[in-house]
Amino acid sequence: MHPILPSTTQHDSLPEYTKAQLALRNGQDRDEIWVCYEGLIYDVGRSRLWTRGNHYGHWAGQDLTDELHRDAPHTAHVFDKFQVIGRLKMPPNLVTANQTGR
């Protein structure tokens, strides 16, 4: 399943981070605790629910889109309270496929 890309007009100016850069922000390797959902990267480090980079079996530092679509008891609006700090950099083949609708 390909990630669902959000409307980019309001997020175009945000920095892009690779999966490797995101992985370092897992609450273990660095103090930063970031998660990705639907192409956007959120800073969840101030939430007591993400202490040490884990929230009910979901680990920070990764794209949680598929996991949360599958088994989260809440809606995506849970991310509204967190700061969007960047976008997940998509590999060129996924960017092309998403732009052409394939």
mmCIF file of C-alpha atoms in Angstrom:
data_model
loop_
_atom_site.group_PDB
_atom_site.id
_atom_site.type_symbol
_atom_site.label_atom_id
_atom_site.label_comp_id
_atom_site.label_asym_id
_atom_site.label_seq_id
_atom_site.Cartn_x
_atom_site.Cartn_y
_atom_site.Cartn_z
ATOM 1 C CA MET A 1 0.000 0.000 0.000
ATOM 2 C CA HIS A 2 1.366 3.420 -0.912
ATOM 3 C CA PRO A 3 1.211 6.225 1.630
ATOM 4 C CA ILE A 4 -1.586 8.715 1.189
ATOM 5 C CA LEU A 5 -0.048 12.075 0.464
ATOM 6 C CA PRO A 6 -1.750 15.081 2.031
ATOM 7 C CA SER A 7 -2.494 18.253 0.136
ATOM 8 C CA THR A 8 0.918 19.819 -0.227
ATOM 9 C CA THR A 9 -0.026 23.453 -0.777
ATOM 10 C CA GLN A 10 0.047 24.358 2.910
ATOM 11 C CA HIS A 11 3.040 22.111 3.646
ATOM 12 C CA ASP A 12 5.296 22.850 0.652
ATOM 13 C CA SER A 13 7.637 25.034 2.690
ATOM 14 C CA LEU A 14 8.263 22.364 5.329
ATOM 15 C CA PRO A 15 11.619 20.582 5.293
ATOM 16 C CA GLU A 16 11.759 17.037 3.964
ATOM 17 C CA TYR A 17 13.246 14.210 6.020
ATOM 18 C CA THR A 18 14.219 10.734 4.879
ATOM 19 C CA LYS A 19 13.078 7.574 6.656
ATOM 20 C CA ALA A 20 16.623 7.270 8.039
ATOM 21 C CA GLN A 21 16.464 10.778 9.513
ATOM 22 C CA LEU A 22 13.033 10.062 10.975
ATOM 23 C CA ALA A 23 14.303 6.803 12.493
ATOM 24 C CA LEU A 24 16.851 8.724 14.591
ATOM 25 C CA ARG A 25 14.026 10.636 16.296
ATOM 26 C CA ASN A 26 12.652 7.588 18.099
ATOM 27 C CA GLY A 27 13.109 8.760 21.685
ATOM 28 C CA GLN A 28 15.986 6.310 22.153
ATOM 29 C CA ASP A 29 18.834 7.632 19.998
ATOM 30 C CA ARG A 30 18.033 11.320 20.526
ATOM 31 C CA ASP A 31 15.711 13.338 22.728
ATOM 32 C CA GLU A 32 13.440 14.164 19.790
ATOM 33 C CA ILE A 33 10.357 11.994 19.356
ATOM 34 C CA TRP A 34 8.828 12.200 15.879
ATOM 35 C CA VAL A 35 6.254 10.133 14.051
ATOM 36 C CA CYS A 36 5.004 10.260 10.487
ATOM 37 C CA TYR A 37 1.363 9.972 9.492
ATOM 38 C CA GLU A 38 0.138 10.310 5.913
ATOM 39 C CA GLY A 39 3.347 11.947 4.742
ATOM 40 C CA LEU A 40 3.622 14.547 7.507
ATOM 41 C CA ILE A 41 6.082 14.377 10.386
ATOM 42 C CA TYR A 42 4.856 15.370 13.830
ATOM 43 C CA ASP A 43 6.825 16.214 16.968
ATOM 44 C CA VAL A 44 5.154 14.162 19.723
ATOM 45 C CA GLY A 45 7.977 14.624 22.234
ATOM 46 C CA ARG A 46 5.963 16.749 24.656
ATOM 47 C CA SER A 47 3.216 14.180 25.008
ATOM 48 C CA ARG A 48 3.381 12.029 28.134
ATOM 49 C CA LEU A 49 1.805 9.283 26.012
ATOM 50 C CA TRP A 50 4.960 9.047 23.879
ATOM 51 C CA THR A 51 7.458 8.852 26.756
ATOM 52 C CA ARG A 52 10.541 6.892 25.676
ATOM 53 C CA GLY A 53 9.265 6.773 22.091
ATOM 54 C CA ASN A 54 6.523 4.192 22.547
ATOM 55 C CA HIS A 55 2.751 4.593 22.592
ATOM 56 C CA TYR A 56 0.704 1.427 23.099
ATOM 57 C CA GLY A 57 3.040 -0.723 21.034
ATOM 58 C CA HIS A 58 3.638 1.876 18.323
ATOM 59 C CA TRP A 59 7.228 3.066 18.112
ATOM 60 C CA ALA A 60 8.263 6.600 17.215
ATOM 61 C CA GLY A 61 10.801 7.281 14.507
ATOM 62 C CA GLN A 62 8.772 5.677 11.747
ATOM 63 C CA ASP A 63 5.835 6.090 9.404
ATOM 64 C CA LEU A 64 2.800 4.897 11.371
ATOM 65 C CA THR A 65 0.241 5.411 8.597
ATOM 66 C CA ASP A 66 -0.493 1.745 7.907
ATOM 67 C CA GLU A 67 -0.405 0.761 11.592
ATOM 68 C CA LEU A 68 -2.829 3.482 12.615
ATOM 69 C CA HIS A 69 -5.212 2.831 9.737
ATOM 70 C CA ARG A 70 -5.284 -0.791 10.822
ATOM 71 C CA ASP A 71 -5.670 -0.634 14.593
ATOM 72 C CA ALA A 72 -5.834 2.836 16.156
ATOM 73 C CA PRO A 73 -8.853 3.382 18.401
ATOM 74 C CA HIS A 74 -8.910 7.094 17.528
ATOM 75 C CA THR A 75 -9.171 9.165 14.360
ATOM 76 C CA ALA A 76 -6.405 11.067 12.604
ATOM 77 C CA HIS A 77 -7.539 14.212 14.426
ATOM 78 C CA VAL A 78 -5.396 13.074 17.348
ATOM 79 C CA PHE A 79 -2.477 14.628 15.426
ATOM 80 C CA ASP A 80 -4.128 18.066 15.363
ATOM 81 C CA LYS A 81 -2.586 18.874 18.747
ATOM 82 C CA PHE A 82 0.969 18.179 17.580
ATOM 83 C CA GLN A 83 3.255 20.446 15.583
ATOM 84 C CA VAL A 84 3.902 19.432 11.982
ATOM 85 C CA ILE A 85 7.636 19.820 11.555
ATOM 86 C CA GLY A 86 8.273 18.313 8.156
ATOM 87 C CA ARG A 87 7.350 15.987 5.339
ATOM 88 C CA LEU A 88 8.560 12.477 4.688
ATOM 89 C CA LYS A 89 10.789 12.457 1.635
ATOM 90 C CA MET A 90 9.331 10.005 -0.832
ATOM 91 C CA PRO A 91 11.532 7.825 -3.042
ATOM 92 C CA PRO A 92 11.407 9.084 -6.664
ATOM 93 C CA ASN A 93 9.413 6.063 -7.894
ATOM 94 C CA LEU A 94 6.631 6.690 -5.324
ATOM 95 C CA VAL A 95 6.508 10.411 -6.051
ATOM 96 C CA THR A 96 6.060 9.697 -9.754
ATOM 97 C CA ALA A 97 3.399 7.033 -9.109
ATOM 98 C CA ASN A 98 1.432 9.331 -6.791
ATOM 99 C CA GLN A 99 1.610 12.255 -9.212
ATOM 100 C CA THR A 100 0.346 10.177 -12.121
ATOM 101 C CA GLY A 101 -2.328 8.401 -10.084
ATOM 102 C CA ARG A 102 -0.778 4.937 -10.440
#
